[in-house]
């Protein structure tokens, strides 16, 4: 791969002009809300409770493995929020050392606040923090993934979500990571508890995987969260922007959503701003983002996310437990 | 559905028994006898036919009758190989043999510059008297200040003023089309743009494909007539796999025409050189932009489907894409669209 270079001024202005036309012309002839095809598979890693592999044309390839471990609650009576948040551990690594090693935190696609370990005592900043945030955000009616991790009184599952980027680029798309984590979570199965729920003793489990319990019930909602990058150029809004489109954009958001019913409607669980380029103009010439555009960007995500998450879920379930 | 999710291609195990058409087994000795069954683990077999795939460090053959060529080396005789010297692959690629010479053709390789190649490059760094240019080669190329067209006369000597203004010609990130002028001992290329054909690129889009996917042609600058009111489009097919597709602009030397005769030669050159380093695009119509995007998609699809890109294929591919477009094809979200276009283009070529 050639080293990342900034786009030249003529390129930027060409792209900016093409993308702000009505209707816009994307370089790969996509419609504004169309995603690039991805290659995805799940449940392929042995020794993992759930796993997924996702390849994208530009962002490269990503493998996620999820392992669950039985752990005793740290405090017997009052489990604090901070304690509970430690039940899920996310780590993002770049294969071959790359730009940043384990623990130093991989900054993802310029999501602001996800650039390093700041103000968090986990010491694992960047993408890991951002991914975990989406997971913990929960759903309607106070639903939380953490409740599903409770085994019995005094015991819980500890989830280790390990993300490995195989082809490091300077800007791993947030979509790549979130798709892979979404699929892996959706394919995660935990052994079925055979001992009673309300006993403090060490829990026992069935060793039959055929009756194991899915982490996210396939028929209930919410489904695992998913983050969609969206950028705005002029008055147009684009989903799944390419690297060049991000560089041209005037505003960018990463919207985290989870599916709330079978109709495909979504709940917004988080919005983060994404660092974008110069917006076709000169440095420091960038326009502000008004409320209408902001609403348009989030709405575009909400509208399309249902189809995307459902599509991913269907693919996941089709590949599940295959021979 | 707004997203297309493709299951990965199933893992195909190479079939040991199948003889490829034209595949020559290297295990055969001169009499045509097949080598002993036990002398090599059977999984090793697959790669060792001409045309088969080998990986770095894989023993290609131990037969002393073969000579080693590119992409191979001779291993030290060891007890593992039974005291024989063997030819080992140093690349991941296919075996090719010419008489008794064995060489490995790499599956994927970087561009190796050669003198006279037309390349598209991007400025990486501005130095005092030269630029460092990324041309997808193992070493970045250099472009000397003295080997570009300087404003005010096509062939004047460079001065210290030019050195101070070096960023007004090219600065970091700029795209240019150039020719490889010289090569140093380690294969580093030195470029030149001393012709009005070469220079800064604007009015279009940049894309990259594998270096090996561009067929070497007489001319690497194509001008295509596009449909749907797109007008003429220039395609700079860099030999290094960097491609620039832009709206056609008449070279400034020809722009005069009959009424432009009054402009003196020196004046013309001055105008040319001032415009040559401009960073401002011309007015480009949406129709042209759509056709440029379509051509970019065609070239990308050709390269992705393993068809070498040349003038003929670009034309045929573009025609095929237009036909598909008339039938209402949505290129962007259809993963198979590129493949269909390439197949249609290949069919057209067979028909002649």
XYZ file of C-alpha atoms in Angstrom:
675
model
C 0.000 0.000 0.000
C 1.305 3.435 -0.845
C 1.602 5.742 2.133
C -1.496 7.808 2.753
C -1.254 11.151 1.079
C -3.615 14.079 1.156
C -5.708 14.639 -1.916
C -4.489 17.342 -4.255
C -6.546 20.556 -4.462
C -7.965 19.780 -7.932
C -9.007 16.305 -6.788
C -10.725 17.711 -3.726
C -12.607 20.321 -5.660
C -13.628 17.790 -8.331
C -14.950 15.410 -5.701
C -16.648 18.163 -3.780
C -18.401 19.419 -6.904
C -19.496 15.904 -7.940
C -20.815 15.058 -4.507
C -22.706 18.291 -4.018
C -24.564 17.963 -7.332
C -28.224 17.082 -7.234
C -28.440 14.129 -7.647
C -24.853 13.564 -6.512
C -22.406 11.444 -8.478
C -20.338 9.150 -6.311
C -17.156 7.862 -7.857
C -18.302 4.259 -7.598
C -21.772 5.104 -8.967
C -23.481 4.251 -5.699
C -26.637 5.990 -4.586
C -26.142 8.141 -1.480
C -27.548 5.571 0.916
C -26.042 2.491 -0.654
C -23.379 0.448 1.101
C -20.483 -1.248 -0.598
C -20.807 -5.045 -0.721
C -19.011 -6.802 2.109
C -17.773 -10.346 2.529
C -18.755 -11.756 5.888
C -18.827 -15.048 7.724
C -19.342 -16.016 11.336
C -18.881 -18.860 13.840
C -15.722 -20.053 12.203
C -13.197 -19.853 15.059
C -12.969 -22.927 17.251
C -12.662 -22.288 21.005
C -14.669 -19.090 20.690
C -18.233 -18.548 21.848
C -18.815 -16.317 18.894
C -16.709 -15.081 16.016
C -16.953 -13.189 12.773
C -14.783 -12.231 9.861
C -15.613 -9.256 7.682
C -13.785 -7.997 4.588
C -14.349 -4.648 2.970
C -12.900 -3.416 -0.261
C -11.113 -0.391 1.114
C -10.885 -0.846 4.857
C -9.439 -4.344 4.739
C -10.235 -7.328 6.847
C -11.207 -7.758 10.463
C -11.604 -10.811 12.701
C -13.511 -10.740 15.959
C -13.533 -13.506 18.528
C -15.707 -13.475 21.619
C -14.897 -15.663 24.599
C -16.912 -15.958 27.759
C -15.515 -16.842 31.147
C -17.338 -17.586 34.387
C -16.390 -15.047 37.036
C -17.379 -14.451 40.631
C -18.889 -11.052 41.377
C -16.288 -8.822 42.984
C -18.652 -7.555 45.633
C -21.293 -9.813 47.060
C -24.176 -7.483 47.670
C -23.990 -4.270 45.716
C -22.602 -4.583 42.254
C -21.698 -1.072 41.197
C -22.004 0.224 37.681
C -18.252 0.505 37.338
C -17.837 -3.091 38.492
C -20.437 -4.260 36.021
C -18.879 -2.386 33.152
C -15.774 -4.467 33.652
C -17.764 -7.554 32.714
C -17.074 -6.754 29.101
C -13.538 -6.312 27.936
C -12.849 -5.095 24.427
C -9.442 -5.009 22.807
C -8.546 -3.883 19.322
C -5.249 -4.917 17.807
C -3.582 -4.402 14.490
C -1.933 -7.521 13.084
C 1.822 -7.282 12.799
C 2.190 -4.455 15.267
C 1.351 -1.826 12.689
C 0.853 1.690 13.864
C -0.157 0.830 17.385
C 0.234 -2.289 19.436
C -1.994 -3.877 22.015
C -3.271 -1.606 24.707
C -2.132 1.606 23.120
C -5.518 1.960 21.490
C -6.211 2.140 17.804
C -7.854 5.356 16.733
C -10.661 4.633 14.373
C -11.438 6.710 11.322
C -10.927 9.941 13.193
C -13.816 9.510 15.602
C -13.266 12.307 18.010
C -12.678 11.115 21.517
C -11.647 7.703 20.293
C -8.091 8.657 19.519
C -6.320 7.341 22.575
C -6.518 6.441 26.214
C -7.803 9.602 27.792
C -9.558 9.764 31.106
C -10.309 6.061 31.176
C -8.704 3.797 33.693
C -8.901 0.743 31.455
C -5.812 2.046 29.717
C -7.205 0.716 26.468
C -8.483 3.661 24.568
C -9.471 4.336 21.022
C -11.737 2.020 19.170
C -12.120 -0.316 22.123
C -13.723 2.400 24.240
C -15.975 3.425 21.426
C -17.126 -0.133 20.700
C -17.798 -0.804 24.369
C -19.766 2.393 24.692
C -22.166 1.227 22.007
C -22.517 -2.170 23.652
C -23.266 -0.797 27.096
C -25.681 1.817 25.819
C -28.549 -0.604 26.251
C -31.996 -0.353 24.775
C -35.541 0.621 25.459
C -36.987 -0.008 28.912
C -33.653 -0.126 30.706
C -32.559 -3.248 28.845
C -28.865 -3.889 29.176
C -26.549 -6.506 27.786
C -25.069 -6.794 31.288
C -28.305 -8.306 32.623
C -27.894 -11.162 30.162
C -24.444 -11.865 31.551
C -25.736 -12.658 35.030
C -25.562 -16.413 35.617
C -26.782 -16.807 39.155
C -26.481 -14.842 42.348
C -22.820 -14.038 42.798
C -21.728 -15.249 39.358
C -21.590 -13.692 35.927
C -20.087 -14.203 32.520
C -17.118 -12.102 31.620
C -16.981 -11.373 27.900
C -13.687 -10.883 26.115
C -14.189 -9.275 22.720
C -10.975 -9.397 20.751
C -10.826 -7.481 17.507
C -7.956 -8.076 15.125
C -7.430 -5.864 12.100
C -5.633 -7.931 9.492
C -4.869 -5.322 6.890
C -4.104 -2.132 8.709
C -4.851 1.057 6.907
C -4.589 4.483 8.355
C -8.347 4.774 8.540
C -10.057 1.559 9.480
C -13.677 2.326 8.794
C -15.922 2.362 11.879
C -18.303 0.315 9.772
C -15.800 -2.544 9.433
C -15.280 -2.883 13.172
C -18.877 -2.452 14.098
C -20.125 -4.928 11.475
C -17.646 -7.534 12.646
C -18.479 -7.032 16.327
C -22.196 -7.049 15.541
C -21.962 -10.385 13.723
C -19.748 -11.915 16.370
C -22.142 -10.900 19.151
C -25.061 -12.210 17.178
C -23.344 -15.575 16.798
C -22.301 -15.821 20.438
C -23.731 -18.770 22.344
C -23.209 -19.458 26.029
C -23.490 -22.906 27.642
C -26.810 -23.603 29.297
C -26.870 -23.363 33.080
C -27.877 -26.617 34.756
C -27.560 -25.596 38.398
C -30.305 -23.511 40.046
C -30.252 -19.737 39.559
C -30.502 -18.684 43.155
C -27.686 -20.706 44.700
C -24.302 -19.184 45.494
C -22.371 -22.360 44.666
C -20.148 -22.644 41.640
C -22.541 -22.891 38.693
C -22.570 -25.958 36.473
C -23.310 -26.042 32.770
C -24.516 -28.470 30.178
C -21.841 -29.537 27.723
C -24.348 -29.928 24.926
C -23.892 -27.052 22.491
C -27.176 -27.871 20.805
C -29.086 -26.439 23.746
C -26.734 -23.528 24.427
C -28.248 -20.112 24.964
C -27.697 -17.258 22.528
C -26.364 -14.047 24.038
C -28.835 -12.075 21.963
C -32.065 -14.008 21.427
C -32.577 -14.083 17.645
C -36.287 -13.324 17.931
C -36.210 -10.631 20.587
C -35.089 -7.051 20.491
C -32.861 -5.100 20.738
C -30.348 -6.741 18.477
C -26.601 -6.080 18.870
C -25.745 -2.441 18.185
C -24.272 -1.248 14.943
C -22.464 1.955 14.049
C -22.882 3.631 10.701
C -20.574 6.354 9.451
C -22.306 9.174 7.613
C -20.886 12.301 6.021
C -22.395 15.414 4.508
C -21.170 17.236 1.422
C -23.102 20.346 0.560
C -26.736 19.424 1.134
C -26.198 15.760 0.366
C -25.775 13.000 2.897
C -23.742 9.873 2.192
C -23.697 6.566 4.004
C -20.644 4.300 4.065
C -18.285 7.002 2.747
C -15.047 5.991 1.061
C -11.742 7.445 2.275
C -11.826 10.073 -0.463
C -15.398 10.990 0.388
C -14.491 11.447 4.048
C -11.648 13.721 3.001
C -14.063 15.823 0.965
C -16.857 15.955 3.508
C -17.881 18.969 5.533
C -19.331 17.091 8.467
C -19.225 13.507 9.644
C -21.035 11.472 12.260
C -20.864 7.915 13.519
C -24.361 6.937 14.564
C -24.764 3.855 16.751
C -28.148 2.195 16.505
C -29.875 -0.946 17.587
C -32.875 -2.604 16.026
C -35.929 -2.221 18.224
C -38.584 -4.268 16.442
C -39.085 -6.683 13.568
C -40.354 -3.867 11.344
C -36.818 -2.584 11.096
C -37.147 0.566 13.148
C -34.112 1.561 15.125
C -33.182 3.251 18.362
C -30.295 5.646 18.382
C -27.958 4.615 21.155
C -25.154 7.029 20.456
C -23.847 9.685 18.116
C -20.223 10.680 17.811
C -18.707 13.190 15.503
C -16.195 11.997 12.962
C -13.186 13.907 11.809
C -13.506 14.846 8.171
C -11.475 16.705 5.592
C -11.429 20.192 4.307
C -14.826 20.208 2.692
C -13.593 21.244 -0.715
C -12.736 24.700 0.493
C -9.488 26.091 1.783
C -8.110 25.219 5.172
C -10.189 26.854 7.893
C -12.848 27.719 5.360
C -15.179 24.976 6.480
C -18.816 25.734 6.925
C -20.669 25.011 10.127
C -23.271 22.298 10.285
C -26.853 23.382 10.731
C -29.619 21.604 12.518
C -31.428 20.584 9.365
C -28.369 18.856 7.950
C -27.658 17.157 11.246
C -31.176 15.829 11.366
C -30.905 14.696 7.761
C -27.698 12.781 8.540
C -29.097 10.984 11.567
C -32.362 10.261 9.764
C -30.522 8.702 6.832
C -28.813 6.331 9.271
C -31.994 5.475 11.118
C -33.796 4.797 7.861
C -31.172 2.495 6.381
C -29.866 0.859 9.534
C -32.904 -1.393 9.913
C -32.226 -3.078 6.601
C -28.515 -3.354 7.276
C -28.835 -4.864 10.749
C -31.583 -7.231 9.614
C -29.527 -8.268 6.601
C -26.529 -8.952 8.794
C -28.661 -10.895 11.243
C -30.087 -13.070 8.485
C -26.607 -13.810 7.129
C -25.400 -14.629 10.609
C -28.229 -17.030 11.345
C -27.853 -18.711 7.990
C -24.209 -19.462 8.692
C -24.746 -20.444 12.280
C -23.846 -23.974 13.334
C -23.274 -25.048 9.821
C -21.818 -28.432 9.267
C -31.702 -4.079 1.032
C -29.138 -1.288 1.079
C -26.224 -3.608 1.757
C -25.081 -6.707 -0.011
C -23.451 -9.371 2.119
C -21.484 -12.037 0.342
C -20.448 -15.315 1.941
C -16.745 -15.996 1.441
C -15.778 -18.356 -1.344
C -15.482 -21.925 -0.067
C -11.987 -23.247 0.451
C -10.956 -25.294 -2.548
C -8.486 -28.086 -2.030
C -6.152 -28.578 -4.919
C -6.750 -31.866 -6.639
C -3.541 -33.819 -6.790
C -4.560 -36.211 -9.487
C -5.828 -33.719 -12.003
C -3.406 -32.875 -14.753
C -3.922 -29.389 -16.053
C -4.035 -28.998 -19.748
C -0.576 -27.928 -20.735
C 0.696 -28.468 -17.223
C 4.047 -30.193 -17.225
C 5.048 -32.176 -14.216
C 8.537 -31.447 -13.104
C 8.736 -34.807 -11.419
C 8.978 -36.528 -14.753
C 12.522 -37.360 -15.604
C 13.793 -37.517 -19.137
C 12.379 -40.945 -19.831
C 8.960 -39.856 -18.783
C 8.984 -42.035 -15.681
C 7.054 -40.701 -12.754
C 9.163 -40.075 -9.708
C 8.827 -42.366 -6.733
C 5.626 -41.917 -4.809
C 7.313 -41.617 -1.453
C 9.989 -39.102 -2.189
C 7.956 -36.045 -1.286
C 4.906 -35.494 0.904
C 1.872 -35.468 -1.333
C 0.766 -31.962 -0.360
C 3.987 -30.685 -1.849
C 2.991 -32.066 -5.196
C 0.316 -29.597 -6.078
C 2.597 -26.667 -6.571
C 5.270 -28.374 -8.500
C 3.749 -28.483 -11.917
C 4.427 -25.715 -14.345
C 1.591 -23.280 -13.818
C 1.060 -24.396 -10.241
C 1.363 -22.062 -7.307
C 4.330 -22.123 -4.949
C 5.036 -20.136 -1.810
C 8.341 -18.661 -0.618
C 10.614 -21.341 0.790
C 8.883 -24.145 -1.041
C 11.164 -26.590 -2.809
C 10.364 -26.449 -6.484
C 12.509 -29.324 -7.595
C 15.600 -31.287 -6.596
C 16.254 -32.478 -10.066
C 19.718 -31.195 -11.080
C 18.692 -30.901 -14.746
C 16.862 -27.606 -14.088
C 18.480 -24.187 -13.979
C 17.296 -21.598 -11.535
C 15.731 -18.414 -12.904
C 14.041 -15.365 -11.464
C 12.248 -15.813 -8.179
C 14.208 -18.872 -7.100
C 17.398 -19.648 -5.220
C 19.537 -22.701 -4.641
C 19.333 -24.153 -1.180
C 22.325 -25.551 0.650
C 22.398 -29.332 0.469
C 21.200 -30.724 3.770
C 20.210 -34.055 5.227
C 16.567 -33.034 4.739
C 16.902 -32.954 1.020
C 19.054 -36.026 0.974
C 22.256 -34.167 0.163
C 20.830 -32.756 -3.040
C 20.863 -29.141 -3.950
C 17.338 -27.987 -4.581
C 15.743 -25.037 -6.281
C 13.606 -23.114 -3.794
C 11.021 -20.483 -4.564
C 11.565 -17.023 -3.149
C 8.215 -15.657 -4.296
C 4.570 -16.570 -4.077
C 3.584 -17.191 -7.633
C 3.306 -19.557 -10.538
C 6.063 -21.699 -11.963
C 7.022 -21.011 -15.526
C 9.631 -22.905 -17.458
C 11.528 -21.985 -20.555
C 13.439 -24.989 -21.843
C 15.388 -25.967 -18.733
C 15.102 -22.627 -16.970
C 12.735 -22.482 -14.014
C 11.398 -19.164 -12.888
C 8.575 -18.023 -10.634
C 6.180 -15.383 -11.821
C 4.871 -13.524 -8.786
C 1.111 -13.319 -8.277
C 1.321 -9.760 -7.083
C 4.243 -7.446 -7.468
C 5.240 -3.860 -7.269
C 5.871 -1.796 -10.316
C 9.468 -1.905 -11.534
C 10.199 1.313 -13.395
C 11.738 1.220 -16.838
C 13.074 4.097 -18.897
C 10.388 5.615 -21.098
C 7.414 4.443 -19.036
C 4.529 6.830 -18.692
C 3.639 6.970 -15.021
C 1.121 8.793 -12.907
C 2.508 9.816 -9.524
C 1.760 11.749 -6.417
C 4.162 14.181 -4.764
C 5.258 12.869 -1.382
C 7.783 15.456 -0.326
C 9.199 18.751 -1.502
C 12.963 19.077 -1.154
C 15.275 21.952 -2.072
C 15.790 21.179 -5.716
C 13.540 18.238 -6.306
C 10.387 16.378 -5.381
C 9.931 12.861 -4.100
C 7.141 11.163 -6.059
C 5.154 8.064 -5.158
C 4.864 5.888 -8.263
C 4.004 2.614 -6.490
C 7.541 1.346 -7.042
C 9.765 -0.098 -4.272
C 11.595 3.229 -4.112
C 9.908 6.554 -4.528
C 10.959 8.374 -7.670
C 12.594 11.790 -7.843
C 11.603 14.680 -10.039
C 14.335 17.269 -10.402
C 13.443 20.928 -10.621
C 15.527 21.001 -13.780
C 13.425 18.343 -15.452
C 10.107 20.163 -15.454
C 8.779 22.862 -17.718
C 9.593 26.143 -16.040
C 7.369 29.140 -16.663
C 8.532 31.569 -19.272
C 10.090 29.465 -21.976
C 9.993 25.765 -22.415
C 13.690 25.071 -22.104
C 15.263 27.680 -19.902
C 17.772 27.097 -17.145
C 16.492 26.982 -13.633
C 17.358 29.874 -11.368
C 17.458 30.401 -7.612
C 14.054 32.108 -7.857
C 12.581 28.876 -9.134
C 14.110 27.065 -6.187
C 12.407 29.421 -3.788
C 9.088 29.023 -5.570
C 9.290 25.267 -5.825
C 5.926 24.793 -4.145
C 4.162 26.870 -6.768
C 4.891 24.138 -9.314
C 4.102 21.033 -7.328
C 3.361 20.669 -3.647
C 2.601 17.654 -1.461
C -0.307 15.558 -2.658
C -0.323 16.885 -6.191
C -0.844 14.398 -8.989
C 1.250 14.473 -12.106
C 1.878 12.494 -15.237
C 5.514 12.031 -16.167
C 7.964 9.842 -18.015
C 10.753 7.805 -16.461
C 13.945 9.476 -17.623
C 16.742 7.584 -15.930
C 17.191 4.762 -13.478
C 19.816 4.615 -10.776
C 21.659 1.427 -9.844
C 19.192 0.492 -7.129
C 16.241 0.922 -9.455
C 15.188 4.351 -8.278
C 13.543 6.268 -11.081
C 14.102 9.859 -12.037
C 11.148 11.437 -13.834
C 10.739 14.287 -16.266
C 7.783 16.337 -17.432
C 9.561 18.275 -20.142
C 6.786 17.989 -22.660
C 3.407 19.626 -22.774
C 1.885 16.133 -22.711
C 3.085 15.745 -19.132
C 2.589 17.790 -16.008
C 0.021 18.433 -13.348
C -3.276 16.535 -13.464
C -6.650 18.125 -12.794
C -10.287 17.987 -13.955
C -10.709 14.389 -13.002
C -10.366 11.468 -10.660
C -7.506 9.277 -9.571
C -7.670 5.532 -9.043
C -5.215 2.700 -8.533
C -5.112 -0.856 -9.803
C -2.392 -3.506 -9.651
C 0.660 -2.509 -11.652
C 0.609 -5.771 -13.583
C -2.918 -5.133 -14.799
C -1.986 -2.348 -17.216
C -0.870 -3.716 -20.549
C 2.054 -1.872 -22.101
C 0.850 -0.030 -25.169
C 2.102 2.413 -27.751
C 0.294 5.259 -26.085
C -0.874 5.348 -22.517
C -2.981 8.461 -22.884
C -6.350 7.549 -24.347
C -9.000 9.966 -25.455
C -12.479 8.514 -25.485
C -15.726 9.788 -26.863
C -18.372 9.183 -24.247
C -22.129 8.893 -24.600
C -24.929 10.652 -22.740
C -23.465 14.052 -23.502
C -20.274 13.350 -21.625
C -18.016 14.722 -24.321
C -14.421 13.608 -24.616
C -12.581 12.091 -21.697
C -8.836 11.587 -21.310
C -7.554 8.455 -19.595
C -3.964 8.425 -18.348
C -3.139 4.753 -17.904
C 0.057 4.888 -15.878
C 2.223 1.796 -16.398
C 2.568 1.766 -12.596
C -1.141 1.069 -12.122
C -2.024 4.616 -11.171
C -4.771 5.899 -13.414
C -6.185 9.349 -13.912
C -9.442 9.953 -15.748
C -10.169 13.536 -16.651
C -12.214 15.748 -18.884
C -10.482 16.158 -22.242
C -8.547 19.371 -22.537
C -6.960 20.458 -25.789
C -3.208 20.650 -25.314
C -2.270 24.297 -25.129
C 0.070 24.037 -28.068
C -2.844 23.221 -30.356
C -5.302 25.627 -28.840
C -4.281 28.465 -31.145
C -6.003 27.296 -34.323
C -6.154 29.593 -37.330
C -7.162 32.696 -35.399
C -4.574 32.069 -32.718
C -1.729 32.379 -35.179
C -1.085 35.940 -34.111
C 0.245 34.822 -30.738
C 3.994 34.569 -30.898
C 5.669 31.327 -30.043
C 7.252 32.676 -26.860
C 4.001 34.231 -25.701
C 2.229 30.911 -26.230
C 4.828 29.139 -24.166
C 4.477 31.636 -21.379
C 0.743 31.188 -21.272
C 1.156 27.449 -21.372
C 3.506 27.376 -18.456
C 1.389 29.603 -16.287
C -1.710 27.500 -16.829
C 0.192 24.257 -16.461
C 0.625 24.544 -12.687
C -2.832 25.867 -11.901
C -4.759 24.084 -9.161
C -8.168 25.179 -10.395
C -10.435 22.798 -12.262
C -12.297 23.814 -15.368
C -16.055 23.829 -15.496
C -17.073 20.168 -15.774
C -20.642 19.239 -16.584
C -22.528 16.643 -14.507
C -22.817 14.488 -17.643
C -19.037 14.353 -17.988
C -18.683 13.577 -14.292
C -21.104 10.657 -14.615
C -19.215 9.228 -17.580
C -15.863 9.653 -15.820
C -17.243 7.698 -12.862
C -18.525 5.012 -15.228
C -15.135 4.643 -16.904
C -13.477 4.429 -13.484
C -15.870 1.637 -12.517
C -15.181 -0.217 -15.786
C -11.413 -0.064 -15.281
C -11.773 -1.148 -11.667
C -13.987 -4.066 -12.701
C -11.575 -5.168 -15.440
C -8.654 -5.210 -13.020
C -10.661 -6.949 -10.326
C -11.701 -9.710 -12.689
C -8.178 -10.332 -13.904
C -8.468 -8.789 -17.347
C -5.543 -6.645 -18.418
C -6.482 -3.050 -19.052
C -5.694 -1.691 -22.493
C -7.316 0.626 -24.985
C -9.479 -2.068 -26.565
C -10.759 -3.436 -23.277
C -11.548 -0.002 -21.895
C -13.599 0.770 -25.001
C -15.395 -2.584 -25.001
C -15.978 -2.442 -21.277
C -17.411 1.030 -21.542
C -19.767 -0.059 -24.329
C -20.885 -3.047 -22.285
C -21.437 -0.846 -19.247
C -23.569 1.518 -21.293
C -25.718 -1.347 -22.552
C -26.169 -2.631 -19.019
C -26.958 0.877 -17.875
C -29.739 1.163 -20.468
C -31.214 -2.018 -19.033
C -31.410 -0.296 -15.687
C -28.382 -1.717 -13.949
C -27.567 -0.287 -10.548
C -23.814 -0.525 -10.550
C -23.121 0.778 -7.088
C -24.851 -1.812 -4.950
C -24.571 -4.794 -7.239
C -21.470 -6.835 -6.543
C -21.948 -8.863 -9.708
C -22.383 -5.865 -11.998
C -18.672 -5.475 -12.643
C -18.327 -9.130 -13.494
C -21.231 -9.036 -15.935
C -19.785 -6.012 -17.689
C -16.380 -7.656 -17.998
C -17.917 -10.860 -19.365
C -19.925 -8.877 -21.902
C -16.783 -7.016 -22.927
C -14.835 -10.241 -23.352
C -17.642 -11.684 -25.452
C -17.508 -8.617 -27.663
C -13.771 -9.049 -28.113
C -14.179 -12.689 -29.134
C -16.736 -11.639 -31.717
C -14.126 -9.234 -32.982
